[in-house]
XYZ file of C-alpha atoms in Angstrom:
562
model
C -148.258 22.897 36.990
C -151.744 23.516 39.716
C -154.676 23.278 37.647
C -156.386 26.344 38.644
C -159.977 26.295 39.926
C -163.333 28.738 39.233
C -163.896 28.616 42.910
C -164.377 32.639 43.203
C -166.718 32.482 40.457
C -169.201 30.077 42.468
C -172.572 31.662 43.323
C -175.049 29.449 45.157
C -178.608 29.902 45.359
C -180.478 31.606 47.840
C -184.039 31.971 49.535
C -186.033 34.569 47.312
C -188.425 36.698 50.015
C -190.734 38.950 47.870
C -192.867 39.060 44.322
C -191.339 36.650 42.092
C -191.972 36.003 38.226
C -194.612 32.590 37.654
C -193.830 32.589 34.191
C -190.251 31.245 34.758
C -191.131 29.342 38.261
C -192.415 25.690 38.794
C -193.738 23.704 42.631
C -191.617 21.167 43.652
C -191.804 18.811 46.859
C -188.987 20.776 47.642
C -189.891 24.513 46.784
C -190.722 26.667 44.380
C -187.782 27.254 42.086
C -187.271 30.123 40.281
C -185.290 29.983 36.915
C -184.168 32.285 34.135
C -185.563 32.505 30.808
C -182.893 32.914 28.095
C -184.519 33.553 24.224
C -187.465 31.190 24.667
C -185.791 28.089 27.146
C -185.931 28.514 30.577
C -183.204 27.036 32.583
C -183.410 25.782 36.233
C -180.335 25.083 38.131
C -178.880 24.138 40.595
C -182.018 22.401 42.384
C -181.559 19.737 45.201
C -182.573 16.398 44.425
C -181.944 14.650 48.065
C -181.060 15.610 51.182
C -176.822 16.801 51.606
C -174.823 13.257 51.488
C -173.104 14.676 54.151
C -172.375 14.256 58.040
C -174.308 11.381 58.852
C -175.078 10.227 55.526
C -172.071 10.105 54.324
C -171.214 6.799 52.755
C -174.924 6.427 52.805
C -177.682 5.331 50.652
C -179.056 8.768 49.324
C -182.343 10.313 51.224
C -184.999 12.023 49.585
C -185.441 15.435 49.951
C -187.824 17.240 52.705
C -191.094 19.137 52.435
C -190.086 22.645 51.743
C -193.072 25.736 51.051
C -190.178 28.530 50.725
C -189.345 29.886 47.168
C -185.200 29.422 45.797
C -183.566 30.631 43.244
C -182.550 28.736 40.216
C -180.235 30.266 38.766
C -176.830 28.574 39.342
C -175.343 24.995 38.979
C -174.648 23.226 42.104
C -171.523 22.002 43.149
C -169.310 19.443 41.802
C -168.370 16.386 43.528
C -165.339 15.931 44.954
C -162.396 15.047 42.444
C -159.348 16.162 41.921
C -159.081 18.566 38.791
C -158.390 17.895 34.955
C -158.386 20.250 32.113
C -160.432 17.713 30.156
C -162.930 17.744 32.917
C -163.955 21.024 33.192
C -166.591 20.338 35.658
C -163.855 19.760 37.886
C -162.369 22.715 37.908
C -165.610 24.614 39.279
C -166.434 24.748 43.009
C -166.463 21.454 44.489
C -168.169 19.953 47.978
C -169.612 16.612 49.421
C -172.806 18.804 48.947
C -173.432 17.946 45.528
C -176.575 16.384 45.143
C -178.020 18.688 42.166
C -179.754 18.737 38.797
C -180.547 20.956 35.976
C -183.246 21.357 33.925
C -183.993 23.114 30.187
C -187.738 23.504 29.231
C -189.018 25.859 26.507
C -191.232 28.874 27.696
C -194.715 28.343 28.606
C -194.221 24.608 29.728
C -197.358 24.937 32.383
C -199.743 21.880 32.014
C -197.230 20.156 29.244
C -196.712 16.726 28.668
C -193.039 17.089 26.803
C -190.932 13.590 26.350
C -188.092 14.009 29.067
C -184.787 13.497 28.213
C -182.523 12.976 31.285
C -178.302 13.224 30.745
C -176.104 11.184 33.130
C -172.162 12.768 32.705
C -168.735 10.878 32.267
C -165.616 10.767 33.692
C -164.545 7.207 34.564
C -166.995 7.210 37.553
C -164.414 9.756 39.243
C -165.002 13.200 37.497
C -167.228 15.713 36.017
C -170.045 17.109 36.404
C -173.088 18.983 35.296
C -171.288 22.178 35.190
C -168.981 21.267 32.261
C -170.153 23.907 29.557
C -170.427 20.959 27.028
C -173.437 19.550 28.716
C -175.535 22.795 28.524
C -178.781 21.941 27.623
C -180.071 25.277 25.927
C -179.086 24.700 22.471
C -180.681 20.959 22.500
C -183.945 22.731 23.455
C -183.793 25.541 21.584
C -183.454 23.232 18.631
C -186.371 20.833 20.173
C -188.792 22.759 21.737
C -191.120 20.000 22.961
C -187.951 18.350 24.887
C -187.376 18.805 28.518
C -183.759 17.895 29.231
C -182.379 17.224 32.992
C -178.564 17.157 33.794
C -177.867 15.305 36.701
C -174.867 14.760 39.733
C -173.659 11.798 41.477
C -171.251 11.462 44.044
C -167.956 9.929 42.670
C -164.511 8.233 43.064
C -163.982 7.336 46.723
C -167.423 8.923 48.044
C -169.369 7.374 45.563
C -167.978 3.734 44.793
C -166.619 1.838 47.513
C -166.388 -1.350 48.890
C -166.667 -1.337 52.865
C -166.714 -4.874 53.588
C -163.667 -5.372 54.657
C -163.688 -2.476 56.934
C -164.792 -2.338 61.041
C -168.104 -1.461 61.140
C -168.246 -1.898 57.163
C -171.538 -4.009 57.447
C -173.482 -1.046 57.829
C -172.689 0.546 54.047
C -172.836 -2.147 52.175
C -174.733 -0.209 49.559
C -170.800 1.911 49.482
C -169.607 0.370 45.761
C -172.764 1.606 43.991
C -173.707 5.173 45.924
C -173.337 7.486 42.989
C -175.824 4.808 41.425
C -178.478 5.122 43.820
C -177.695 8.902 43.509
C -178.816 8.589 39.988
C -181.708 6.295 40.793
C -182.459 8.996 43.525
C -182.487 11.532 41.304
C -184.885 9.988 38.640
C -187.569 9.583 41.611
C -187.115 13.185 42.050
C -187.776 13.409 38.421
C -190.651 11.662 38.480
C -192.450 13.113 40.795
C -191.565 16.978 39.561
C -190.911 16.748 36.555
C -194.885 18.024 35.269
C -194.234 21.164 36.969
C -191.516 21.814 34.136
C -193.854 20.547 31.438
C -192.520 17.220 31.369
C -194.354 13.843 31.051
C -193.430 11.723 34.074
C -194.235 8.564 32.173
C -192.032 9.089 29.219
C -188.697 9.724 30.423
C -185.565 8.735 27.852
C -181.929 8.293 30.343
C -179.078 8.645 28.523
C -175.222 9.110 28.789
C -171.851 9.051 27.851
C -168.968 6.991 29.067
C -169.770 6.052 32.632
C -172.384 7.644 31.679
C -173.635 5.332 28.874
C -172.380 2.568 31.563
C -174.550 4.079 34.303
C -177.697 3.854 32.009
C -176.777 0.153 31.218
C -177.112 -0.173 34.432
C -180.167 1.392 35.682
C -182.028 -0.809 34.348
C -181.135 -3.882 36.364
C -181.272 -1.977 39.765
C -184.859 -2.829 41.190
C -185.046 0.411 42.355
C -185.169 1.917 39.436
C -188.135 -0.089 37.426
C -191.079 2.183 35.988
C -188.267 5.673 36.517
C -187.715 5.830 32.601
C -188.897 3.591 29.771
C -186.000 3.958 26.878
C -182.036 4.509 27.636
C -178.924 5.625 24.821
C -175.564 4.227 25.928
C -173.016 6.399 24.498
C -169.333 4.705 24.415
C -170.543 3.066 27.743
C -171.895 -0.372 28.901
C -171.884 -3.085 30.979
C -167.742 -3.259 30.758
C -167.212 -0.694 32.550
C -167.771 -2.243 36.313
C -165.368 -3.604 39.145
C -165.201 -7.357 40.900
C -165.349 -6.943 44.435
C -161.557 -7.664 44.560
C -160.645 -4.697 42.014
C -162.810 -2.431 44.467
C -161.006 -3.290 47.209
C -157.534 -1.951 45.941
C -158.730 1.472 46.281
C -160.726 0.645 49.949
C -156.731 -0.346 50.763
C -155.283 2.351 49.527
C -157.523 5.139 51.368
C -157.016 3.151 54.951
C -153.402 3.648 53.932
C -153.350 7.175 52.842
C -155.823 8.069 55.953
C -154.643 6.226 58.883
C -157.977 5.031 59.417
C -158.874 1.574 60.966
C -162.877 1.662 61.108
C -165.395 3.210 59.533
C -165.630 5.537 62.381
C -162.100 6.799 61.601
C -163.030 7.281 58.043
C -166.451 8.786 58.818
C -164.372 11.610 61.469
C -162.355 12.992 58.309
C -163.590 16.706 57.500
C -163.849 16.981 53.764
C -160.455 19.563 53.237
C -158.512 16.013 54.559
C -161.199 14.165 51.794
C -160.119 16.382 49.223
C -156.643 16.428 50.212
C -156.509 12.359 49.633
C -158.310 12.697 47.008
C -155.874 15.031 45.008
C -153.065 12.659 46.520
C -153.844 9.295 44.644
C -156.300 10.488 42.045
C -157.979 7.271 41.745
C -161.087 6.053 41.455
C -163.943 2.281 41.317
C -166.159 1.833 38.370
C -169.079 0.380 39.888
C -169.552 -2.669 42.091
C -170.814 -6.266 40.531
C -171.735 -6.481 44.418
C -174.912 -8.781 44.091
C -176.179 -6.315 46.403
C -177.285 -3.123 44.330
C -176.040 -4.806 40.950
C -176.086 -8.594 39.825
C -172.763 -10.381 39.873
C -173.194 -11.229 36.401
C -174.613 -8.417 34.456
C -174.447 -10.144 31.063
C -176.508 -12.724 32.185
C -179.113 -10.536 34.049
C -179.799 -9.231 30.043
C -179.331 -12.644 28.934
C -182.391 -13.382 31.601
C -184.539 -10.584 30.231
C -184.077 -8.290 33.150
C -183.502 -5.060 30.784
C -186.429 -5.791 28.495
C -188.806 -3.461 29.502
C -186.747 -0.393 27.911
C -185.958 0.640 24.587
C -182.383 1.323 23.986
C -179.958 3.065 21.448
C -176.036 1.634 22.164
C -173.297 2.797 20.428
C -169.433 3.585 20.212
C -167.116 5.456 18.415
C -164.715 3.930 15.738
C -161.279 5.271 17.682
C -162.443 5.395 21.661
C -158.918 4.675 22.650
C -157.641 7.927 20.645
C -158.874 10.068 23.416
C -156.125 9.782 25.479
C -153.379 11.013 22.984
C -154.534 14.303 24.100
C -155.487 13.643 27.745
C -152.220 11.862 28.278
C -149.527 14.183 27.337
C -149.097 13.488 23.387
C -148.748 10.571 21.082
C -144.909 8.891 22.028
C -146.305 8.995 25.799
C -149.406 7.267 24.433
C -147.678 4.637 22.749
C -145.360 3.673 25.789
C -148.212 3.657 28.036
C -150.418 2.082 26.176
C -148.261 -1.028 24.803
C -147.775 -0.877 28.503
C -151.477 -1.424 29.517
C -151.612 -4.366 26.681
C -148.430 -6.445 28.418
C -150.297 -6.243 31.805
C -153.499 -7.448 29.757
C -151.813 -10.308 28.249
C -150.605 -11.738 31.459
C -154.296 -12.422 32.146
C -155.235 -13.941 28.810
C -155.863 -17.586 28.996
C -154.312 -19.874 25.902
C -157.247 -19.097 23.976
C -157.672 -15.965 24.324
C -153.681 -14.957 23.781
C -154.377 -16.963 20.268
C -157.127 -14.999 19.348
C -155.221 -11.915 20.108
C -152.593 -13.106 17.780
C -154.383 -14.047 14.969
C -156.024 -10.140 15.586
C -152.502 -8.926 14.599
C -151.979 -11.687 12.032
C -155.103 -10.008 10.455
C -153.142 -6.449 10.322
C -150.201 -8.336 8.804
C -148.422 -7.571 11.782
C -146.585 -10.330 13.854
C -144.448 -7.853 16.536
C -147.090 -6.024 18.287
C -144.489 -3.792 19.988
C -142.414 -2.718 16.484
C -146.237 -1.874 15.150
C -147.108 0.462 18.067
C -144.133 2.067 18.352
C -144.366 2.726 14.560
C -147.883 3.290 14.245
C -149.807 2.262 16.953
C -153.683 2.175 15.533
C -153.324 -1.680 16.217
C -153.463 -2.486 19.711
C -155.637 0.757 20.005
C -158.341 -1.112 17.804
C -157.754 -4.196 19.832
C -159.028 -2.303 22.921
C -161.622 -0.336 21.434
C -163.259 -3.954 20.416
C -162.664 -5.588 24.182
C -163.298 -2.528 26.311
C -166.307 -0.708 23.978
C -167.891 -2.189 21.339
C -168.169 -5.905 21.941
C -169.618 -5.409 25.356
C -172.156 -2.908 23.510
C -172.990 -5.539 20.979
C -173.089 -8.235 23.693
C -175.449 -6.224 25.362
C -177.712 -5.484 22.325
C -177.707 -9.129 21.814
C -179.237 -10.283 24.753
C -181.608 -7.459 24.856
C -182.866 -8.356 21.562
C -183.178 -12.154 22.201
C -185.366 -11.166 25.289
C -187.879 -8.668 22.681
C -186.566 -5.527 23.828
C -185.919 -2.941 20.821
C -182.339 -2.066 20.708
C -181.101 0.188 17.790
C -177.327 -0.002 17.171
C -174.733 2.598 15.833
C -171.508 3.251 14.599
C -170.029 6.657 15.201
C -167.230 7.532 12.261
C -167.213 11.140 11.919
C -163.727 12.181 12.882
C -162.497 15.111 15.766
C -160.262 17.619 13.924
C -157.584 16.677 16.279
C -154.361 15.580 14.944
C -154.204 11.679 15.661
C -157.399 11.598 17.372
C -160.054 10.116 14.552
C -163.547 9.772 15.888
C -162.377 9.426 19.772
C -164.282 8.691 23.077
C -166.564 11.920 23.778
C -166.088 13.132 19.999
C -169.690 13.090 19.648
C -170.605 14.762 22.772
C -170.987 18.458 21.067
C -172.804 16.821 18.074
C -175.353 15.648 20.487
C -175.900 19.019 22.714
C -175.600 21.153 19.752
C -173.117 23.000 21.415
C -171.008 23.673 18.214
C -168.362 26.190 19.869
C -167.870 23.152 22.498
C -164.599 21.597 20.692
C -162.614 20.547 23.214
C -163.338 16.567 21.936
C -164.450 17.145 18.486
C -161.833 20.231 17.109
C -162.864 23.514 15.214
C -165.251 23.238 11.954
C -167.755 20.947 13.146
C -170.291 19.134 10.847
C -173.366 21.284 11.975
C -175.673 19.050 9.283
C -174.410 15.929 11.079
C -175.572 17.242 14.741
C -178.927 18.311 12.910
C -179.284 14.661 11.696
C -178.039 13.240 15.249
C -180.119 15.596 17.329
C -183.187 14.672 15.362
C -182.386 10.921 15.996
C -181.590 11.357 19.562
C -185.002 13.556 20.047
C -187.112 11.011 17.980
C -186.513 8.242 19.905
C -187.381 10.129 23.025
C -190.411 11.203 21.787
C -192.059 7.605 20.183
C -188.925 5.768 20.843
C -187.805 5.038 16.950
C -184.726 7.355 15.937
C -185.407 7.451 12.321
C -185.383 10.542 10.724
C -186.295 11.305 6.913
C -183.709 9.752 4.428
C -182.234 7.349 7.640
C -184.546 4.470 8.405
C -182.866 3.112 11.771
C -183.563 -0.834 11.775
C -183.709 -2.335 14.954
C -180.466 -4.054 15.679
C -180.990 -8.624 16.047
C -178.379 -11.614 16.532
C -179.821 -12.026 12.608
C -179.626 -9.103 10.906
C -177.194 -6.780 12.902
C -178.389 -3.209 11.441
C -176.043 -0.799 12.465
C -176.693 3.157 11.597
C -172.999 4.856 10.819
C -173.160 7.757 12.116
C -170.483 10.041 9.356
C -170.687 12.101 6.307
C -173.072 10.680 4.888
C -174.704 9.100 7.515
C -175.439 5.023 6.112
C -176.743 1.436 7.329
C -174.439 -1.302 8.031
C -174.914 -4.739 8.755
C -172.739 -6.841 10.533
C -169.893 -4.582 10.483
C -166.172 -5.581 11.796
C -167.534 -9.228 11.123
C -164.331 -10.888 11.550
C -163.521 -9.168 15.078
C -166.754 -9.563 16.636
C -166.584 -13.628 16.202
C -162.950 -13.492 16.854
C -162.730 -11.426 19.976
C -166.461 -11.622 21.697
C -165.175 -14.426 23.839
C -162.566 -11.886 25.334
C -165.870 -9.891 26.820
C -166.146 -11.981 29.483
C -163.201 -10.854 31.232
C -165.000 -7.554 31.781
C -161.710 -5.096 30.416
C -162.348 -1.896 32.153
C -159.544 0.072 30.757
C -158.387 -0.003 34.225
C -155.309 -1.300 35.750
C -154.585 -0.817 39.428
C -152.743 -3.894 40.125
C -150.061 -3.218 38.053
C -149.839 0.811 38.454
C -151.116 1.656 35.261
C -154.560 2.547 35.996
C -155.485 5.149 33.364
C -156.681 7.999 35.304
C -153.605 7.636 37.309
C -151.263 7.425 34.326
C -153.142 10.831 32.728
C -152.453 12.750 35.854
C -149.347 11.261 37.264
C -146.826 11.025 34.715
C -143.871 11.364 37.237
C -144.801 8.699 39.035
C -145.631 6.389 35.656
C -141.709 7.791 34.455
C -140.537 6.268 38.359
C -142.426 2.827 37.722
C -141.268 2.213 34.034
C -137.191 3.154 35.158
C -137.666 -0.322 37.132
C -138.072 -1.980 33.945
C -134.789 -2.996 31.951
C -136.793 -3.666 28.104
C -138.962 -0.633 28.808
C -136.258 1.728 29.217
C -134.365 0.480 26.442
C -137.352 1.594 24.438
C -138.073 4.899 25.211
C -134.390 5.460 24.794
C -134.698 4.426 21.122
C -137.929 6.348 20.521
C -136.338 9.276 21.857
C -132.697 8.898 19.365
C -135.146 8.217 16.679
C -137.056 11.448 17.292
C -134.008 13.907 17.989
C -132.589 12.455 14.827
C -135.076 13.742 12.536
């Protein structure tokens, strides 16, 4: 079935010639931007943040934008970038274009000569969609609840425009900043920030990044890019850290497979394609880079960049979610396709394991009493799902915390329990998202009867920490998170303090972390993004395999028997 787009509802902003309201206006280097005041917050949208990455620049570093006097509009989000579409990323299904270099920003009324904390949201979507026009990340309700908050929503260019690796390309040598654009988008975009951002009533010098996903990756991130030193001071990695990146060798599967799908042989053949052929490859394959450990924009070895005290000078929050993998029962098509497919992704991972690490894997499922990891997961298949959620999200996160702690910076740690109301789903990747916005009526992630008390509570801790950088709020004092004491805050019903939780896993898998799992799978056709989308094509691959087809067979005799 086509995913249908929102393209016809797209309204872009335009030149405003004539009296104009000051009360809902602010300067910029850019312009004067006129936004729209909605029961006390004022929302801006849709403002540039650097110049078109288009033409010319594309595949290029981003450029700050020009001098401008004129007075814009406001009032609508800008583009998305290129992707190809997914229910469950709604962003994608709005207008797209290369031209997608935007931002968004919610201040409460009568912000003039303010000095609010600013809070500053970087999307997810595996580094290949979304957007800031997903309804999820509206940042009225957030405000509304925190007046003295400015929140930003920021773009980046993504999937084969933002992230990839040139190298090996004629004429490559001159992008060689290609595996990390979207970012330097993001670093681009927090210069804009800082130099705008009073005009909105923010404080330039007390700016709080923070995301979700590859978004909680990207701000995990930021903070090793040079670049990027003195643009915020604290970051909160949601479900999102330093995992989440490519080699250069995994990045140069997908260079590969766009020379293939395009014809191109240089960079000048590549740089000749108008965008409807972009967008047309782009729907084709439907694949996508995390970010580059180029040694060029990031350090080859991010773990030990924290380990060297290169992230210290920021305060941090990092979390995860008690069932990330659970996300993609829904996304994927349903829980039998989820256990094929995922039992799937665990085979290709143990070919990789060294003889350590395959032991320690094993005496994992020893620990669930459980000595066929296949018969468990076809059964009930919470197993190898917690095995991943530990190698892919929360050991990285607590690696992380641990070095950034060792080097003095304040981490605080948490736990996120509260289940979606999703059959099978638990407390999943993005469950928290509408918690965090306030955006209650948002339940695509979390399901219907959300815990409006708990997204109080989690608000108030979010907002906190922006504002003085501790997220304690009365009756939940938020330790700071050490290699000694490991304070973790469980975010649930009620919301309590653990320390050293999971124990057992965290000594008994850490070592696994520095294999970098990424969820991602390309060399074996079972990249997740491209096993969502293109089930056909997963159904062709797993017909080539004998055992595999014997076992869908008996799923499905079980099923039709019932």
């Amino acid at each position: 079935m086509r995913i249908k787009s929102v393209d016809d509802n797209f309204k872009k902003n335009s030149q405003i010639v004539g009296p104009y309201d000051s009360a809902v206006a602010a300067s910029c280097i850019n312009g004067v931007f006129v936004g729209k005041n909605d029961d006390g917050v004022v929302a801006f949208k849709g403002i540039p943040f650097a110049e078109p990455p288009v033409g010319e620049l594309r595949w290029k570093s981003p450029v700050s934008v020009s001098r401008k006097d004129e007075v814009f509009e406001a009032f609508y989000n800008g583009a998305s970038p290129l992707q190809s579409r997914s229910e469950s990323e709604r962003a994608s299904l709005f207008h797209q274009s290369e031209d997608c270099l935007y931002l968004n920003i919610w201040t409460a009324g009568k912000y003039a000569g303010e000095k609010r904390p600013v809070m500053v949201f970087i999307h997810g979507g595996a580094y290949g969609w979304g957007g800031t026009a997903d309804p999820l990340y509206d940042g009225h309700n957030f405000v509304k609840n925190h007046p003295d908050i400015v929140l930003v929503t920021i773009t980046y260019r993504l999937g084969i425009l933002g992230f990839m690796d040139f190298s090996g390309v004629p004429g490559g040598e001159d992008y060689k900043t290609g595996g990390n654009l979207g970012l330097l988008d993001q670093v681009e975009a927090l210069r804009y920030i800082k130099k705008n951002i009073s005009s909105f009533g923010g404080d330039a010098e007390n700016v709080t990044i923070f995301g979700e996903s590859a978004g909680g990756g990207s701000v995990s991130l930021l903070p090793l890019i040079p670049e990027a030193k003195g643009l915020f001071k604290r970051v909160i990695a949601e479900s999102g850290s330093l995992s989440l990146t490519y080699s250069p060798g995994e990045c140069m599967y997908l260079t590969d497979k766009l020379m293939k799908k395009t014809g191109a042989h240089s960079m000048e053949d590549l740089c000749a394609l108008s965008e409807e052929q972009l967008k047309k490859v782009i729907d084709r394959f439907d694949d996508t880079n995390y970010p580059e450990r180029d040694g060029v924009v990031l350090p080859q070895d991010l773990y030990g960049a924290y380990k060297s005290g290169e992230a210290s000078h920021v305060d941090m929050i990092i979390g995860t979610n008690k069932d990330e993998m659970r996300y993609w029962i829904k996304d994927i098509g349903g829980l039998s396709i989820y256990k094929i497919c995922a039992y799937y992704m665990f085979e290709n991972d143990s070919k990789k394991l060294g003889a350590g690490n395959k032991k320690r894997t094993k005496r994992f499922f020893k620990k669930h009493k459980e000595k066929n990891p296949l018969k468990t997961f076809l059964k009930k298949p919470w197993v190898i799902t917690d095995l991943y959620n530990e190698i892919i999200f929360r050991l990285p996160a607590i690696r992380q915390s641990e070095h950034q702690s060792d080097n003095g910076g304040k981490v605080y740690m948490y736990f996120w329990k509260y289940p979606s109301k999703h059959p099978h789903l638990g407390a999943c990747h993005a469950v928290e998202l509408a918690y965090v916005f306030g955006n209650l009526s948002e339940t695509i992630y979390s399901g219907e009867n959300i815990n409006a008390e708990l997204s109080e509570k989690v608000q108030n801790m979010w907002a906190n920490f922006a504002r003085t950088g501790n997220p304690s709020i009365e009756g939940a004092e938020w330790e700071p998170y050490s290699s000694e004491n490991r304070f973790t805050m469980l975010l649930d019903d009620p919301i309590s303090v653990g320390k050293d939780i999971r124990r057992y896993e965290r000594k008994l898998l850490m070592p696994l972390t520095d294999n970098y799992y990424n969820g991602n799978h390309k060399e074996h056709s079972a990249n997740i993004p491209f096993v969502y989308r293109n089930l056909f094509a997963l159904t062709a691959f797993v017909a080539g395999g004998i055992g595999l087809l014997h076992l869908i067979r008996t799923e499905i005799k079980k099923r039709s028997s019932k």
